[in-house]
Every structure is written in C-alpha cells, then in structure tokens.
Amino acid sequence: MKTNSLVLASGNSGKIKELQALLPNYTLIPQTQFNVSEIEETGTTFIENAILKARHAAKLSNLSTIADDSGLVVAALNDAPAIYSARYAGRGATDSENIIELLHELDGVTPEKRQAYFFCVLVLMRHADDPCPIIAQGRWDGYILEHPQGEKGFGYDPIFGVTTHHCSAAELSFEIKNTLSHRGKALAQLQSAIKDDYNATHS
C-alpha cells in the first residue's frame, strides 16, 4: 500500500467522491475493503462521532484513517437534525425520505426563518491509539428551500439554498461546490494541519 493511502471510515459513496476529489495527493480506501463495519454513533457531537469512527476503522485496518461526521443544522428546528441528519426520518432512511421529513417539519415556516448551515468535522487518526488526532472543521451557511431543486450532490443538497449563487447545492457544479462547502473548508484546514504536523515531525 502506498504511504499516502488513507482508510476512509465511511461507506457513503457521495462522501468518498467528494473527499477523494479534495485530497488528490492521497488514495482513499473505503473501510469496506478491510471488512470494517459501520460503528454505532453514540457521541453527542460531530467531533465525538468522527473520533469514534476513525478509531474503529484504524483499529481494524491497522492503518491511518480519516473519518467525516457532518450534518445539517436548522435554526427553526432547534438545531436539528444535526448528528441525526442521515437518519432523520428513521434508521435506514433514504436521502429523499429525510428531505420529505425535514420539509414537513418546516411546513409553514417563513423564508426569513429558514436559516441553516452544513457542518463537517474531519478526524485523522495516525493509529487507533493516537492521543493527538488531527481535527478539522468547516461550516457552510445557507437556508432551506421550500422544494427540492437540482440533481447533483447528495443528502440534503437539493433543499439547501446557497445564498451566494441563488440556487440549491444540488444545482452547483462539483468544482464550485467543493470551493464553498463545509467539507471543502474542513479539508483545506486538514491539509494545512497535516503539512504542519509533517514539518514538525521532520524538522
């Protein structure tokens, strides 16, 4: 295996595609290639869950691992769905089912009160017992549309309004989305931290 390979503690194809595009100098290997199963996300924050996932995959693969925990935070819903974003409509819910549930909960909420943001935490564990994992985070502010728009992206992208472009996240090109998104910002922060860590280790 190449030294610049990282196990990705996820089976989400959308996340894998985005993260690989944002980390061109690394080869991301899905944890499923090492028969690593999904771990129960018992944390109460994005950071806790990302650490849990990274440590689990690093332990079973015996390799450096990167984990992502991200979600949508909606002010009018008392900051839900947050860490429950992927299962807002119940365990095993599809993206469409989660979107339908979210729009139902926001029924009647006026446009000026539909503010929301995506939040992403990335954790890099050098090994399962890493006492100082690298942690990066990013935030993307926007609002919730009344109806889905666009066919690109995944998750809540079709109903996430992008203020700067007056469209949904699912209507943005892959390249533009990566320059704006919570995951893109977290990746930039992570890359900088990895570089600083390498320089400190080899100075």
Short mmCIF file of N, CA and C in Angstrom, two decimals, residues 72 77 81 85-89 93-107 114 118 144-150 152-160 170:
data_model
loop_
_atom_site.label_atom_id
_atom_site.label_comp_id
_atom_site.label_asym_id
_atom_site.label_seq_id
_atom_site.Cartn_x
_atom_site.Cartn_y
_atom_site.Cartn_z
N LEU A 72 -26.68 18.63 8.79
CA LEU A 72 -27.40 19.88 8.55
C LEU A 72 -27.97 20.38 9.87
N LEU A 77 -35.60 24.44 13.77
CA LEU A 77 -35.87 23.11 14.33
C LEU A 77 -35.02 22.85 15.57
N PRO A 81 -31.47 18.64 12.10
CA PRO A 81 -31.26 17.27 12.59
C PRO A 81 -29.84 17.01 13.09
N SER A 85 -28.68 13.68 11.07
CA SER A 85 -29.05 14.05 9.70
C SER A 85 -29.28 12.85 8.79
N ALA A 86 -28.42 11.86 8.88
CA ALA A 86 -28.51 10.71 7.98
C ALA A 86 -29.69 9.80 8.32
N ARG A 87 -30.25 9.95 9.51
CA ARG A 87 -31.36 9.09 9.93
C ARG A 87 -32.51 9.90 10.51
N TYR A 88 -32.70 11.10 9.97
CA TYR A 88 -33.74 12.00 10.49
C TYR A 88 -35.13 11.39 10.35
N ALA A 89 -35.35 10.66 9.27
CA ALA A 89 -36.66 10.02 9.05
C ALA A 89 -36.68 8.58 9.57
N ALA A 93 -33.18 5.37 6.54
CA ALA A 93 -33.93 6.29 5.68
C ALA A 93 -33.09 6.72 4.48
N THR A 94 -33.74 6.91 3.35
CA THR A 94 -33.06 7.38 2.15
C THR A 94 -32.92 8.91 2.21
N ASP A 95 -32.11 9.45 1.33
CA ASP A 95 -31.97 10.91 1.26
C ASP A 95 -33.33 11.56 1.01
N SER A 96 -34.11 10.98 0.10
CA SER A 96 -35.42 11.54 -0.22
C SER A 96 -36.35 11.52 0.98
N GLU A 97 -36.32 10.46 1.75
CA GLU A 97 -37.17 10.36 2.94
C GLU A 97 -36.78 11.39 3.99
N ASN A 98 -35.48 11.60 4.15
CA ASN A 98 -35.01 12.61 5.10
C ASN A 98 -35.43 14.01 4.67
N ILE A 99 -35.35 14.28 3.38
CA ILE A 99 -35.75 15.58 2.85
C ILE A 99 -37.25 15.81 3.07
N ILE A 100 -38.05 14.81 2.78
CA ILE A 100 -39.50 14.92 2.97
C ILE A 100 -39.83 15.20 4.43
N GLU A 101 -39.16 14.51 5.33
CA GLU A 101 -39.39 14.71 6.77
C GLU A 101 -39.00 16.13 7.19
N LEU A 102 -37.86 16.60 6.72
CA LEU A 102 -37.40 17.93 7.08
C LEU A 102 -38.35 19.01 6.57
N LEU A 103 -38.78 18.88 5.31
CA LEU A 103 -39.70 19.87 4.75
C LEU A 103 -41.05 19.85 5.48
N HIS A 104 -41.47 18.65 5.89
CA HIS A 104 -42.71 18.54 6.66
C HIS A 104 -42.60 19.30 7.98
N GLU A 105 -41.45 19.14 8.65
CA GLU A 105 -41.24 19.81 9.94
C GLU A 105 -41.17 21.33 9.77
N LEU A 106 -40.77 21.80 8.60
CA LEU A 106 -40.66 23.23 8.34
C LEU A 106 -41.89 23.81 7.64
N ASP A 107 -42.91 23.00 7.48
CA ASP A 107 -44.12 23.47 6.81
C ASP A 107 -44.69 24.70 7.53
N ARG A 114 -35.80 30.36 7.80
CA ARG A 114 -35.36 29.04 7.35
C ARG A 114 -33.83 28.94 7.23
N PHE A 118 -24.61 23.69 6.95
CA PHE A 118 -23.97 22.38 6.97
C PHE A 118 -22.72 22.49 7.83
N ILE A 144 -33.02 26.83 3.94
CA ILE A 144 -33.77 25.67 3.43
C ILE A 144 -34.83 26.13 2.44
N LEU A 145 -34.78 25.56 1.26
CA LEU A 145 -35.76 25.85 0.22
C LEU A 145 -37.09 25.17 0.55
N GLU A 146 -38.14 25.61 -0.11
CA GLU A 146 -39.45 25.01 0.12
C GLU A 146 -39.65 23.74 -0.69
N HIS A 147 -38.88 23.60 -1.78
CA HIS A 147 -38.99 22.41 -2.62
C HIS A 147 -37.60 22.00 -3.12
N PRO A 148 -37.36 20.72 -3.34
CA PRO A 148 -36.05 20.27 -3.86
C PRO A 148 -35.77 20.84 -5.25
N GLN A 149 -34.51 21.16 -5.49
CA GLN A 149 -34.07 21.67 -6.78
C GLN A 149 -32.71 21.07 -7.11
N GLY A 150 -32.56 20.59 -8.36
CA GLY A 150 -31.26 20.09 -8.80
C GLY A 150 -31.09 18.59 -8.65
N LYS A 152 -27.68 17.20 -8.69
CA LYS A 152 -26.30 16.87 -8.30
C LYS A 152 -26.21 16.69 -6.79
N GLY A 153 -25.02 16.32 -6.33
CA GLY A 153 -24.79 16.20 -4.90
C GLY A 153 -25.49 15.01 -4.27
N PHE A 154 -25.69 15.08 -2.96
CA PHE A 154 -26.34 14.00 -2.21
C PHE A 154 -26.87 14.57 -0.91
N GLY A 155 -27.53 13.74 -0.14
CA GLY A 155 -28.05 14.19 1.15
C GLY A 155 -29.10 15.28 0.99
N TYR A 156 -28.92 16.36 1.73
CA TYR A 156 -29.87 17.47 1.74
C TYR A 156 -29.55 18.53 0.69
N ASP A 157 -28.61 18.28 -0.18
CA ASP A 157 -28.21 19.27 -1.19
C ASP A 157 -29.37 19.87 -1.98
N PRO A 158 -30.39 19.07 -2.37
CA PRO A 158 -31.47 19.65 -3.19
C PRO A 158 -32.32 20.69 -2.47
N ILE A 159 -32.27 20.74 -1.14
CA ILE A 159 -33.08 21.74 -0.43
C ILE A 159 -32.23 22.75 0.32
N PHE A 160 -30.92 22.71 0.11
CA PHE A 160 -30.04 23.66 0.77
C PHE A 160 -29.78 24.83 -0.15
N ALA A 170 -27.50 21.33 -4.90
CA ALA A 170 -27.59 20.27 -5.91
C ALA A 170 -27.59 20.82 -7.33
#
